[in-house]
Amino acid sequence: MSPGRPFPAAAVDLLACPVCAAPLEPLPGDAGLRCTAGHAFDRARQGHVTLLPPGRSPATGDSAQMVADRVAFLGSGAFAGISRALGDAVLVGEEPPATLLDLGGGTGHHLAAVLDRLPDATGIVLDASRYAARRAAAVSPRVLAVVADAWARLPVRDAAVDRVLGVFAPRNGPETARVLRPGGRLVVVTPAGDHLAELVGPLDLLRVDPDKEARLSGALEPHLAPLATTAHRELLELSHAAVGTLVGMGPHARHLVPAELAAAVGGLPEPVRVTVSVQISSWAPTV
Ligand SMILES: [Zn+2]
């Protein structure tokens, strides 16, 4: 079966072999990628490429159901405000970025929204979930979807990327600093203390760690230094079905029994007013 659309060439130019770190180039017909030493990586028929050393699999990745919930919730536009705030931070600077890497980027939803404002830019979505990567491979012809481990050495060249994005995602300070070009930046979206506050108690969701900011700094410094932080806050009105997909797409879902969650959602008013509250911080490599 055809692997679909061509690889975006500018995105391939950012990638490095997960075995030997040599540059990667497309196989004939864009059927996969190969390094100069001959390590080859097939392309899935859905269009994504898995870049892991042989025998390795990513630690954890979102399940098919979590990804389906993510597609449903984000597709409704409910987090469009977060995408906009992310894009505003990405676009700060004299020159618009040409290359973006979304670490733990899931279905590519937020990256695609940012690329809509950057008509000449190209992006990579890197995620542990092959279900998410299948979606990301189709989100834009300027996106290349890669299954890889965001905690390990990234299959990305040194000093190659203009912006690294991290939206509710794992943070890898040393590797982010390595792949950013001089003058490049990391843009991180993290939940604030009152994010989804109206749902946390009634649905027994995981609470935002009050030390989250300290942990963010601990994960990024001394490899990156903070530049600026902005806040994005808005009230959404969500149906019960939307609340179900919102909870199902996130880390909250893993400890909840579906029947108990459905009963708790049924006890909420409808529509239910829900606070979206996030911080968007920008970081620069220190070397
Ligand atoms: Zn290689």
mmCIF file with all atom_site columns, N, CA, C and O and ligand atoms in Angstrom, residues 17 19-22 35 37 39, ligand 1:
data_model
loop_
_atom_site.group_PDB
_atom_site.id
_atom_site.type_symbol
_atom_site.label_atom_id
_atom_site.label_alt_id
_atom_site.label_comp_id
_atom_site.label_asym_id
_atom_site.label_entity_id
_atom_site.label_seq_id
_atom_site.pdbx_PDB_ins_code
_atom_site.Cartn_x
_atom_site.Cartn_y
_atom_site.Cartn_z
_atom_site.occupancy
_atom_site.B_iso_or_equiv
_atom_site.pdbx_formal_charge
_atom_site.auth_seq_id
_atom_site.auth_comp_id
_atom_site.auth_asym_id
_atom_site.auth_atom_id
_atom_site.pdbx_PDB_model_num
ATOM   1  N  N  . CYS A 1 17 ? 19.526 9.557  12.649 1.00 0.00 ? 17 CYS A N  1
ATOM   2  C  CA . CYS A 1 17 ? 19.344 8.120  12.870 1.00 0.00 ? 17 CYS A CA 1
ATOM   3  C  C  . CYS A 1 17 ? 19.318 7.818  14.376 1.00 0.00 ? 17 CYS A C  1
ATOM   4  O  O  . CYS A 1 17 ? 20.194 8.271  15.107 1.00 0.00 ? 17 CYS A O  1
ATOM   5  N  N  . VAL A 1 19 ? 20.024 5.104  15.732 1.00 0.00 ? 19 VAL A N  1
ATOM   6  C  CA . VAL A 1 19 ? 21.092 4.142  16.063 1.00 0.00 ? 19 VAL A CA 1
ATOM   7  C  C  . VAL A 1 19 ? 22.446 4.849  16.127 1.00 0.00 ? 19 VAL A C  1
ATOM   8  O  O  . VAL A 1 19 ? 23.197 4.706  17.101 1.00 0.00 ? 19 VAL A O  1
ATOM   9  N  N  . CYS A 1 20 ? 22.769 5.642  15.079 1.00 0.00 ? 20 CYS A N  1
ATOM   10 C  CA . CYS A 1 20 ? 24.126 6.180  14.979 1.00 0.00 ? 20 CYS A CA 1
ATOM   11 C  C  . CYS A 1 20 ? 24.166 7.705  14.867 1.00 0.00 ? 20 CYS A C  1
ATOM   12 O  O  . CYS A 1 20 ? 25.252 8.285  14.792 1.00 0.00 ? 20 CYS A O  1
ATOM   13 N  N  . ALA A 1 21 ? 23.000 8.364  14.876 1.00 0.00 ? 21 ALA A N  1
ATOM   14 C  CA . ALA A 1 21 ? 22.887 9.827  14.856 1.00 0.00 ? 21 ALA A CA 1
ATOM   15 C  C  . ALA A 1 21 ? 23.298 10.465 13.527 1.00 0.00 ? 21 ALA A C  1
ATOM   16 O  O  . ALA A 1 21 ? 23.351 11.689 13.412 1.00 0.00 ? 21 ALA A O  1
ATOM   17 N  N  . ALA A 1 22 ? 23.559 9.646  12.494 1.00 0.00 ? 22 ALA A N  1
ATOM   18 C  CA . ALA A 1 22 ? 23.862 10.208 11.174 1.00 0.00 ? 22 ALA A CA 1
ATOM   19 C  C  . ALA A 1 22 ? 22.590 10.816 10.561 1.00 0.00 ? 22 ALA A C  1
ATOM   20 O  O  . ALA A 1 22 ? 21.481 10.463 10.947 1.00 0.00 ? 22 ALA A O  1
ATOM   21 N  N  . CYS A 1 35 ? 19.776 6.064  6.951  1.00 0.00 ? 35 CYS A N  1
ATOM   22 C  CA . CYS A 1 35 ? 20.933 6.908  7.256  1.00 0.00 ? 35 CYS A CA 1
ATOM   23 C  C  . CYS A 1 35 ? 22.094 6.539  6.337  1.00 0.00 ? 35 CYS A C  1
ATOM   24 O  O  . CYS A 1 35 ? 22.055 5.542  5.618  1.00 0.00 ? 35 CYS A O  1
ATOM   25 N  N  . ALA A 1 37 ? 24.829 5.318  7.095  1.00 0.00 ? 37 ALA A N  1
ATOM   26 C  CA . ALA A 1 37 ? 25.452 4.046  7.480  1.00 0.00 ? 37 ALA A CA 1
ATOM   27 C  C  . ALA A 1 37 ? 24.583 2.838  7.120  1.00 0.00 ? 37 ALA A C  1
ATOM   28 O  O  . ALA A 1 37 ? 24.990 1.702  7.350  1.00 0.00 ? 37 ALA A O  1
ATOM   29 N  N  . HIS A 1 39 ? 21.307 2.160  8.219  1.00 0.00 ? 39 HIS A N  1
ATOM   30 C  CA . HIS A 1 39 ? 20.169 1.828  9.086  1.00 0.00 ? 39 HIS A CA 1
ATOM   31 C  C  . HIS A 1 39 ? 18.895 2.349  8.430  1.00 0.00 ? 39 HIS A C  1
ATOM   32 O  O  . HIS A 1 39 ? 18.833 3.528  8.052  1.00 0.00 ? 39 HIS A O  1
HETATM 33 ZN ZN . ZN  B 2 .  ? 22.399 5.023  11.391 1.00 0.00 ? 1  ZN  B ZN 1
#
